[in-house]
CSV table of C-alpha atoms and ligand atoms in Angstrom, one decimal:
chain,number,residue,atom,x,y,z
K,1,UNK,CA,0.2,-0.1,0.2
K,2,UNK,CA,1.3,3.6,-0.8
K,3,UNK,CA,2.3,5.3,2.4
K,4,UNK,CA,2.0,9.3,1.9
K,5,UNK,CA,4.4,10.8,4.8
K,6,UNK,CA,3.0,14.2,6.2
K,7,UNK,CA,4.5,16.8,8.7
K,8,UNK,CA,1.5,18.8,10.9
K,9,UNK,CA,2.9,21.9,12.1
K,10,UNK,CA,4.4,20.4,14.6
K,11,UNK,CA,4.4,16.3,14.7
K,12,UNK,CA,5.4,14.4,11.9
K,13,UNK,CA,2.4,11.7,11.1
K,14,UNK,CA,2.7,8.9,8.9
K,15,UNK,CA,-0.3,7.5,7.0
K,16,UNK,CA,-1.7,5.9,4.4
K,17,UNK,CA,-3.5,6.8,1.8
K,18,UNK,CA,-6.8,4.5,2.8
K,19,UNK,CA,-6.5,5.6,6.1
K,20,UNK,CA,-6.6,9.2,5.0
K,21,UNK,CA,-9.2,8.2,3.2
K,22,UNK,CA,-11.1,6.7,6.2
K,23,UNK,CA,-10.3,10.0,8.3
K,24,UNK,CA,-12.1,12.3,5.9
K,25,UNK,CA,-14.7,10.2,5.6
K,26,UNK,CA,-15.4,9.6,9.1
K,27,UNK,CA,-14.4,13.7,9.8
K,28,UNK,CA,-16.9,14.3,7.0
K,29,UNK,CA,-19.8,12.7,8.1
K,30,UNK,CA,-19.6,13.7,11.8
K,31,UNK,CA,-19.8,17.1,10.3
K,32,UNK,CA,-22.7,16.2,8.1
K,33,UNK,CA,-24.4,15.1,11.9
K,34,UNK,CA,-23.3,17.7,14.0
K,35,UNK,CA,-24.6,20.5,11.1
K,36,UNK,CA,-28.3,18.7,10.6
K,37,UNK,CA,-28.3,17.8,14.2
K,38,UNK,CA,-29.9,14.9,13.4
K,39,UNK,CA,-28.7,11.4,12.6
K,40,UNK,CA,-26.1,11.0,15.0
K,41,UNK,CA,-27.7,10.3,19.0
K,42,UNK,CA,-26.4,13.3,20.4
K,43,UNK,CA,-28.6,13.7,23.0
K,44,UNK,CA,-26.8,10.7,24.7
K,45,UNK,CA,-23.1,12.6,24.0
K,46,UNK,CA,-21.9,15.2,26.6
K,47,UNK,CA,-21.1,18.4,25.6
K,48,UNK,CA,-17.7,17.6,26.6
K,49,UNK,CA,-17.1,15.2,24.3
K,50,UNK,CA,-19.2,16.8,21.5
K,51,UNK,CA,-16.5,19.8,21.9
K,52,UNK,CA,-13.5,17.0,22.2
K,53,UNK,CA,-15.0,15.3,18.8
K,54,UNK,CA,-15.6,19.0,17.4
K,55,UNK,CA,-11.4,19.2,17.7
K,56,UNK,CA,-10.4,16.2,17.0
K,57,UNK,CA,-12.5,17.3,13.9
K,58,UNK,CA,-10.7,20.2,13.3
K,59,UNK,CA,-7.3,18.8,14.1
K,60,UNK,CA,-8.1,16.5,11.5
K,61,UNK,CA,-9.3,18.6,8.5
K,62,UNK,CA,-6.2,20.7,9.0
K,63,UNK,CA,-4.1,17.5,8.3
K,64,UNK,CA,-6.1,16.7,5.0
K,65,UNK,CA,-5.7,20.4,4.1
K,66,UNK,CA,-2.3,20.4,4.9
K,67,UNK,CA,-1.6,16.8,3.1
K,68,UNK,CA,-3.5,18.3,0.0
K,69,UNK,CA,-0.9,21.1,-0.1
K,70,UNK,CA,1.7,18.8,0.5
K,71,UNK,CA,0.5,17.0,-2.5
K,72,UNK,CA,-0.1,19.4,-4.8
K,73,UNK,CA,3.1,21.3,-4.3
K,74,UNK,CA,4.4,18.1,-5.0
K,75,UNK,CA,3.0,17.1,-8.2
K,76,UNK,CA,3.7,20.9,-9.6
K,77,UNK,CA,7.4,19.7,-9.3
K,78,UNK,CA,6.9,16.4,-10.7
K,79,UNK,CA,5.3,18.2,-13.4
K,80,UNK,CA,8.4,20.6,-13.9
K,81,UNK,CA,10.9,18.0,-13.8
K,82,UNK,CA,9.1,15.9,-16.8
K,83,UNK,CA,9.3,19.1,-18.4
K,84,UNK,CA,12.6,19.6,-18.0
K,85,UNK,CA,13.4,16.1,-18.5
K,86,UNK,CA,11.9,16.9,-22.3
K,87,UNK,CA,13.9,20.1,-22.5
K,88,UNK,CA,11.6,22.8,-22.1
K,89,UNK,CA,12.9,25.4,-20.3
K,90,UNK,CA,9.6,27.2,-19.6
K,91,UNK,CA,8.0,26.7,-15.9
K,92,UNK,CA,4.3,26.9,-15.6
K,93,UNK,CA,4.5,28.5,-12.8
K,94,UNK,CA,6.8,30.6,-10.3
K,95,UNK,CA,8.9,28.7,-7.9
K,96,UNK,CA,7.7,28.3,-4.3
K,97,UNK,CA,8.9,27.1,-1.1
K,98,UNK,CA,7.6,23.8,-0.1
K,99,UNK,CA,4.3,24.2,2.4
K,100,UNK,CA,5.5,24.1,5.8
K,101,UNK,CA,7.7,21.9,7.5
K,102,UNK,CA,7.9,19.4,4.0
K,103,UNK,CA,9.6,16.2,4.2
K,104,UNK,CA,9.7,14.4,0.8
K,105,UNK,CA,11.5,13.7,-1.9
K,106,UNK,CA,12.7,17.1,-3.1
K,107,UNK,CA,13.9,18.8,-0.1
K,108,UNK,CA,17.4,18.1,-1.0
K,109,UNK,CA,17.0,20.4,-4.3
K,110,UNK,CA,15.5,23.0,-2.9
K,111,UNK,CA,18.5,25.3,-2.9
K,112,UNK,CA,18.1,27.5,-6.2
K,113,UNK,CA,14.5,28.0,-5.4
K,114,UNK,CA,14.4,31.7,-4.7
K,115,UNK,CA,15.1,31.9,-8.5
K,116,UNK,CA,11.5,34.1,-9.2
K,117,UNK,CA,11.7,36.2,-11.6
K,118,UNK,CA,11.1,35.2,-15.2
K,119,UNK,CA,13.4,33.8,-17.4
K,120,UNK,CA,12.1,35.9,-20.4
K,121,UNK,CA,8.8,37.4,-21.7
K,122,UNK,CA,7.4,33.7,-23.1
K,123,UNK,CA,7.5,32.7,-19.1
K,124,UNK,CA,6.1,36.0,-17.9
K,125,UNK,CA,3.5,35.5,-20.2
K,126,UNK,CA,2.5,31.8,-18.9
K,127,UNK,CA,3.0,32.6,-15.3
K,128,UNK,CA,0.3,35.2,-15.7
K,129,UNK,CA,-1.7,32.8,-18.1
K,130,UNK,CA,-1.9,30.4,-15.1
K,131,UNK,CA,-2.9,33.0,-12.8
K,132,UNK,CA,-5.6,33.9,-15.2
K,133,UNK,CA,-6.8,30.7,-16.1
K,134,UNK,CA,-7.3,29.4,-12.7
K,135,UNK,CA,-9.1,32.6,-11.7
K,136,UNK,CA,-11.8,31.8,-14.7
K,137,UNK,CA,-12.4,28.4,-13.6
K,138,UNK,CA,-13.1,29.2,-10.0
K,139,UNK,CA,-15.8,31.5,-11.9
K,140,UNK,CA,-17.1,28.8,-14.3
K,141,UNK,CA,-15.8,25.1,-13.6
K,142,UNK,CA,-15.7,22.8,-16.4
K,143,UNK,CA,-18.6,21.1,-15.3
K,144,UNK,CA,-20.7,24.3,-16.1
K,145,UNK,CA,-18.5,24.9,-18.8
K,146,UNK,CA,-19.2,21.4,-20.6
K,147,UNK,CA,-23.2,22.2,-20.1
K,148,UNK,CA,-22.2,25.6,-22.6
K,149,UNK,CA,-21.3,23.7,-25.4
K,150,UNK,CA,-24.5,22.5,-26.3
K,151,UNK,CA,-24.8,26.5,-27.4
K,152,UNK,CA,-21.6,26.2,-29.0
K,153,UNK,CA,-21.3,27.0,-33.0
K,154,UNK,CA,-20.3,24.1,-35.4
K,155,UNK,CA,-17.2,23.5,-35.9
K,156,UNK,CA,-15.8,23.9,-39.7
K,157,UNK,CA,-12.9,22.3,-40.9
K,158,UNK,CA,-9.5,23.9,-40.6
K,159,UNK,CA,-7.7,21.6,-42.2
K,160,UNK,CA,-9.8,21.2,-45.3
K,161,UNK,CA,-9.7,24.9,-45.7
K,162,UNK,CA,-6.4,24.8,-45.6
K,163,UNK,CA,-5.8,22.1,-48.5
K,164,UNK,CA,-8.6,23.1,-50.3
K,165,UNK,CA,-6.8,26.5,-50.7
K,166,UNK,CA,-3.3,25.3,-51.7
K,167,UNK,CA,-5.0,23.5,-54.5
K,168,UNK,CA,-6.9,26.2,-55.5
K,169,UNK,CA,-3.9,29.1,-55.8
K,170,UNK,CA,-0.8,26.3,-56.0
K,171,UNK,CA,0.8,28.8,-52.8
K,172,UNK,CA,0.8,28.5,-49.7
K,173,UNK,CA,-2.7,28.9,-47.8
K,174,UNK,CA,-2.9,32.0,-45.6
K,175,UNK,CA,-3.8,32.0,-41.9
K,176,UNK,CA,-4.0,35.9,-41.7
K,177,UNK,CA,-3.6,36.9,-38.3
K,178,UNK,CA,-6.2,39.4,-36.5
K,179,UNK,CA,-3.2,40.9,-34.7
K,180,UNK,CA,-3.7,44.5,-32.5
K,181,UNK,CA,-0.2,44.4,-30.8
K,182,UNK,CA,2.3,42.2,-29.4
K,183,UNK,CA,5.1,41.8,-26.7
K,184,UNK,CA,8.4,42.4,-29.8
K,185,UNK,CA,6.4,45.4,-32.0
K,186,UNK,CA,4.6,46.9,-29.8
K,187,UNK,CA,1.0,48.4,-31.0
K,188,UNK,CA,0.2,47.5,-34.7
K,189,UNK,CA,-2.6,49.2,-35.4
K,190,UNK,CA,-4.2,52.1,-33.4
K,191,UNK,CA,-7.5,52.5,-35.0
K,192,UNK,CA,-8.3,48.3,-34.4
K,193,UNK,CA,-11.4,46.9,-35.6
K,194,UNK,CA,-11.5,42.9,-35.5
K,195,UNK,CA,-14.4,42.5,-37.6
K,196,UNK,CA,-13.4,44.7,-40.3
K,197,UNK,CA,-9.7,43.4,-40.5
K,198,UNK,CA,-11.3,39.7,-40.2
K,199,UNK,CA,-13.6,40.6,-43.5
K,200,UNK,CA,-11.3,42.2,-45.3
K,201,UNK,CA,-8.7,39.4,-44.4
K,202,UNK,CA,-11.5,36.6,-46.0
K,203,UNK,CA,-12.1,39.4,-49.2
K,204,UNK,CA,-8.2,39.4,-50.1
K,205,UNK,CA,-8.4,35.5,-50.3
K,206,UNK,CA,-7.4,34.6,-46.8
K,207,UNK,CA,-8.3,30.6,-46.1
K,208,UNK,CA,-8.3,31.1,-42.5
K,209,UNK,CA,-7.8,33.8,-40.0
K,210,UNK,CA,-6.3,33.1,-36.0
K,211,UNK,CA,-7.5,35.5,-33.9
K,212,UNK,CA,-5.4,36.8,-30.8
K,213,UNK,CA,-7.2,35.8,-28.0
K,214,UNK,CA,-4.6,37.2,-25.1
K,215,UNK,CA,-5.4,40.3,-23.6
K,216,UNK,CA,-2.5,41.4,-21.1
K,217,UNK,CA,0.8,41.3,-24.1
K,218,UNK,CA,-1.4,41.0,-27.0
K,219,UNK,CA,-4.3,43.3,-26.7
K,220,UNK,CA,-6.3,40.7,-27.7
K,221,UNK,CA,-9.6,39.0,-26.7
K,222,UNK,CA,-11.9,35.6,-26.9
K,223,UNK,CA,-14.9,38.0,-27.4
K,224,UNK,CA,-12.6,39.3,-30.4
K,225,UNK,CA,-12.5,36.2,-31.9
K,226,UNK,CA,-16.7,35.5,-31.0
K,227,UNK,CA,-17.7,38.9,-32.7
K,228,UNK,CA,-15.9,37.5,-36.4
K,229,UNK,CA,-17.7,34.4,-35.7
K,230,UNK,CA,-21.0,36.2,-35.1
K,231,UNK,CA,-20.3,38.5,-38.1
K,232,UNK,CA,-20.5,35.6,-40.6
K,233,UNK,CA,-16.9,35.5,-41.5
K,234,UNK,CA,-16.8,32.0,-43.0
K,235,UNK,CA,-13.2,31.5,-42.8
K,236,UNK,CA,-12.7,28.3,-40.1
K,237,UNK,CA,-10.5,30.7,-36.6
K,238,UNK,CA,-7.8,29.6,-34.8
K,239,UNK,CA,-7.7,30.7,-31.6
K,240,UNK,CA,-4.1,32.0,-31.0
K,241,UNK,CA,-3.6,31.7,-27.3
K,242,UNK,CA,-1.1,30.3,-24.8
K,243,UNK,CA,-3.0,27.0,-24.3
K,244,UNK,CA,-2.1,25.0,-20.9
K,245,UNK,CA,-5.2,23.6,-19.4
K,246,UNK,CA,-7.6,22.0,-21.1
K,247,UNK,CA,-10.5,24.0,-19.5
K,248,UNK,CA,-9.3,26.5,-22.3
K,249,UNK,CA,-10.1,24.4,-25.4
K,250,UNK,CA,-13.8,23.8,-24.3
K,251,UNK,CA,-14.2,27.5,-23.7
K,252,UNK,CA,-12.3,28.6,-27.2
K,253,UNK,CA,-15.1,26.5,-28.7
K,254,UNK,CA,-18.3,28.1,-26.6
K,255,UNK,CA,-16.9,31.2,-28.6
K,256,UNK,CA,-16.6,29.9,-31.9
K,257,UNK,CA,-12.5,28.8,-32.2
K,258,UNK,CA,-12.4,26.0,-34.7
K,259,UNK,CA,-9.1,25.1,-33.9
K,260,UNK,CA,-6.5,25.9,-31.5
K,261,UNK,CA,-2.4,26.6,-30.7
K,262,UNK,CA,-0.3,24.2,-28.5
K,263,UNK,CA,2.9,25.9,-28.6
K,264,UNK,CA,5.9,22.5,-27.7
K,265,UNK,CA,8.1,24.7,-25.9
K,266,UNK,CA,5.5,25.4,-22.9
K,267,UNK,CA,3.9,22.1,-22.9
K,268,UNK,CA,5.2,18.6,-22.1
K,269,UNK,CA,4.6,15.5,-24.5
K,270,UNK,CA,1.9,13.8,-22.3
K,271,UNK,CA,0.0,17.1,-22.3
K,272,UNK,CA,0.3,17.4,-26.5
K,273,UNK,CA,-0.9,14.1,-26.7
K,274,UNK,CA,-3.8,15.0,-24.3
K,275,UNK,CA,-4.6,18.3,-25.1
K,276,UNK,CA,-4.6,17.3,-29.3
K,277,UNK,CA,-7.6,14.1,-28.2
K,278,UNK,CA,-9.6,16.4,-26.7
K,279,UNK,CA,-9.5,18.4,-29.7
K,280,UNK,CA,-10.2,15.3,-32.0
K,281,UNK,CA,-13.0,14.7,-29.8
K,282,UNK,CA,-14.4,17.9,-29.9
K,283,UNK,CA,-13.6,18.9,-33.9
K,284,UNK,CA,-11.3,20.7,-33.1
K,285,UNK,CA,-8.1,21.2,-35.5
K,286,UNK,CA,-4.7,21.3,-33.0
K,287,UNK,CA,-1.8,23.5,-34.5
K,288,UNK,CA,1.5,22.6,-32.9
K,289,UNK,CA,4.1,24.6,-32.7
K,290,UNK,CA,7.1,24.1,-32.8
K,291,UNK,CA,10.6,26.2,-33.0
K,292,UNK,CA,13.8,24.2,-33.0
K,293,UNK,CA,14.5,20.6,-33.8
K,294,UNK,CA,13.9,19.5,-30.3
K,295,UNK,CA,10.5,20.4,-30.8
K,296,UNK,CA,10.1,19.2,-33.8
K,297,UNK,CA,11.7,15.8,-33.2
K,298,UNK,CA,9.5,15.4,-29.9
K,299,UNK,CA,6.4,16.2,-32.0
K,300,UNK,CA,7.0,13.9,-34.5
K,301,UNK,CA,7.4,11.6,-32.5
K,302,UNK,CA,3.8,12.0,-31.3
K,303,UNK,CA,0.7,10.1,-32.8
K,304,UNK,CA,-2.1,12.0,-34.3
K,305,UNK,CA,-0.4,15.2,-35.3
K,306,UNK,CA,-2.1,16.6,-38.4
K,307,UNK,CA,-1.0,20.4,-38.6
K,308,UNK,CA,2.7,21.8,-37.7
K,309,UNK,CA,3.7,25.3,-37.3
K,310,UNK,CA,7.0,26.2,-37.5
K,311,UNK,CA,7.5,29.5,-35.7
K,312,UNK,CA,10.3,32.0,-37.1
K,313,UNK,CA,10.4,33.4,-33.8
K,314,UNK,CA,12.3,32.6,-31.0
K,315,UNK,CA,9.3,33.8,-28.4
K,316,UNK,CA,12.1,34.5,-26.0
K,317,UNK,CA,14.5,36.1,-27.3
K,318,UNK,CA,11.8,37.7,-30.5
K,319,UNK,CA,14.7,36.8,-33.0
K,320,UNK,CA,13.3,36.3,-36.4
K,321,UNK,CA,14.7,34.2,-38.9
K,322,UNK,CA,12.7,32.9,-41.8
K,323,UNK,CA,15.5,30.2,-42.6
K,324,UNK,CA,14.5,28.4,-39.6
K,325,UNK,CA,11.5,26.8,-41.2
K,326,UNK,CA,14.1,25.4,-44.2
K,327,UNK,CA,16.1,23.8,-42.0
K,328,UNK,CA,13.4,22.1,-39.3
K,329,UNK,CA,12.0,20.9,-42.8
K,330,UNK,CA,15.7,19.5,-44.1
K,331,UNK,CA,16.6,15.9,-44.7
K,332,UNK,CA,15.0,12.8,-42.5
K,333,UNK,CA,12.2,15.1,-40.8
K,334,UNK,CA,11.2,16.1,-44.0
K,335,UNK,CA,10.4,12.7,-44.8
K,336,UNK,CA,8.7,11.7,-41.4
K,337,UNK,CA,6.8,14.5,-42.2
K,338,UNK,CA,6.0,13.5,-45.9
K,339,UNK,CA,5.0,10.2,-45.1
K,340,UNK,CA,2.7,11.1,-41.9
K,341,UNK,CA,1.0,13.8,-44.3
K,342,UNK,CA,1.1,16.3,-41.7
K,343,UNK,CA,0.7,19.9,-43.0
K,344,UNK,CA,3.5,22.3,-42.3
K,345,UNK,CA,2.8,26.2,-41.7
K,346,UNK,CA,5.5,28.6,-41.9
K,347,UNK,CA,4.7,31.2,-39.0
K,348,UNK,CA,6.3,34.8,-38.8
K,349,UNK,CA,8.0,37.2,-40.1
K,350,UNK,CA,7.1,36.9,-43.7
K,351,UNK,CA,6.7,40.4,-45.9
K,352,UNK,CA,7.4,40.0,-49.1
K,353,UNK,CA,6.3,37.3,-51.6
K,354,UNK,CA,10.3,36.3,-52.1
K,355,UNK,CA,9.8,35.5,-48.3
K,356,UNK,CA,6.6,33.5,-49.6
K,357,UNK,CA,8.6,31.5,-52.2
K,358,UNK,CA,11.3,30.5,-49.8
K,359,UNK,CA,9.3,29.0,-47.6
K,360,UNK,CA,7.0,27.3,-49.5
K,361,UNK,CA,10.3,25.8,-51.5
K,362,UNK,CA,11.0,24.9,-47.9
K,363,UNK,CA,7.9,22.5,-48.3
K,364,UNK,CA,5.3,24.3,-45.9
K,365,UNK,CA,1.7,24.1,-47.6
K,366,UNK,CA,0.6,27.2,-45.2
K,367,UNK,CA,1.5,30.6,-43.6
K,368,UNK,CA,0.2,32.1,-40.9
K,369,UNK,CA,0.9,36.3,-41.3
K,370,UNK,CA,0.5,39.2,-39.0
K,371,UNK,CA,2.2,42.2,-38.9
K,372,UNK,CA,3.1,43.0,-42.6
K,373,UNK,CA,-0.6,42.7,-43.5
K,374,UNK,CA,-2.5,43.9,-40.2
K,375,UNK,CA,-0.7,46.7,-40.8
K,376,UNK,CA,-1.9,47.7,-44.2
K,377,UNK,CA,-4.5,50.4,-45.1
K,378,UNK,CA,-6.7,47.3,-46.7
K,379,UNK,CA,-5.4,44.7,-44.9
K,380,UNK,CA,-6.9,42.2,-47.6
K,381,UNK,CA,-5.1,44.3,-49.9
K,382,UNK,CA,-2.2,44.1,-47.8
K,383,UNK,CA,-2.5,40.0,-48.7
K,384,UNK,CA,-1.9,40.9,-53.0
K,385,UNK,CA,1.0,42.4,-51.7
K,386,UNK,CA,2.3,39.5,-49.7
K,387,UNK,CA,2.0,37.0,-52.6
K,388,UNK,CA,2.3,39.0,-55.2
K,389,UNK,CA,-0.6,38.8,-56.7
K,390,UNK,CA,-4.1,38.6,-55.9
K,391,UNK,CA,-5.2,35.4,-54.3
K,392,UNK,CA,-8.8,36.4,-53.9
K,393,UNK,CA,-11.8,33.9,-54.5
D,1,LIG,O1,5.0,38.6,-31.6
D,1,LIG,C1,5.2,38.3,-30.5
D,1,LIG,O2,6.1,39.0,-29.9
D,1,LIG,C2,5.2,37.1,-29.4
D,1,LIG,C3,6.1,37.0,-28.2
D,1,LIG,C4,5.7,36.5,-27.6
D,1,LIG,C5,5.3,35.1,-27.9
D,1,LIG,C6,4.6,35.1,-29.1
D,1,LIG,C7,4.7,36.2,-30.2
D,1,LIG,N1,3.9,35.7,-31.2
D,1,LIG,C8,3.1,34.8,-31.7
D,1,LIG,C9,3.3,35.2,-33.2
D,1,LIG,O3,3.9,34.2,-32.8
D,1,LIG,C10,3.2,35.7,-34.3
D,1,LIG,O4,2.0,36.8,-33.8
D,1,LIG,C11,2.9,35.2,-35.6
D,1,LIG,O5,3.5,34.4,-35.8
D,1,LIG,C12,2.7,35.8,-36.8
D,1,LIG,O6,4.1,36.7,-36.7
D,1,LIG,P1,4.2,38.4,-37.9
D,1,LIG,O7,4.0,37.6,-39.3
D,1,LIG,O8,5.4,38.4,-37.3
D,1,LIG,O9,3.1,39.0,-37.2
């Protein structure tokens, strides 16, 4: 039987999980009987013995809460270690010291835990996202959210739209990004009207749209995505978000998303696998984004991946280099991608027809473009400028 070691404020207590469970069940039924005043025969119990039972119950509850806190902290630590073992440098949340009087497997590894500032912008974004999602989940638990799914608009075929556009134009299909601002470039467009921009993109020949939904760093919102969907835009919509929890996928679906972004620099393999499965069950496409060889190799090792984005931007340093796309598609990796019939999207830093030709020659069937088109007076015409010709349907 698995043993759980916990240290209460002063005494060290060693209990088995089943003992802890029984403890909790006894306490809960005792509390219920005290609160309802009925099923237990309280008349035959003296006031002193009731007080004694109540204080035992309070101690049991405190122990139980301590135990949960420790378990939660240990799970977080295990997750960090697993992520680090896969080369993920980003920590999901700021490191915290262990709960009071912690004794356990991590205690001999706690020396460097005072590093409490994010290492780069991506880590900062994630730490904020973690808090934001926790709050949202508190306000709308998953069970409630799942009920909302009944009213969600039908999911459109994101991958199908990319294939169709690529066949129609012979050029990489365009995922045009509705992006007001970014940490690397600041505000890109002051007169930002998400619906007008989306409509202009659709008219200009975009196959799909990417809508940035992060508020703090990109001045986006899921309401923007919802508005675009409700305005009757037919292009399938990618919810461009920092997804760290399945809850966000359900939420995006209720707002009208057809696809979500999963970032390999942030998510360990198991999370990518799990979140991709959820997407499949819901009919959503998952764009799994990589930036380097290690991330690409991890993602190619995961079953069922259909859409991979190569980001030419390093999300930690903001450095952009479009040769990254070619580099990651060379040799064996390119062959695996071909065998698996994965659609590759070239992302970031694409401004000119020669940039598009360059990534197309490298092997992409789609491109994700923000800055170069969103900044144009008419973002639809920006698309013709980007491709060097009119690609409208
Ligand atoms: O764009 C940023 O500054 C940024 C910073 C940190 C995380 C993500 C970031 N951008 C997301 C993207 O990758 C781009 O929005 C997308 O690929 C379009 O890029 P671009 O065409 O260069 O606007």
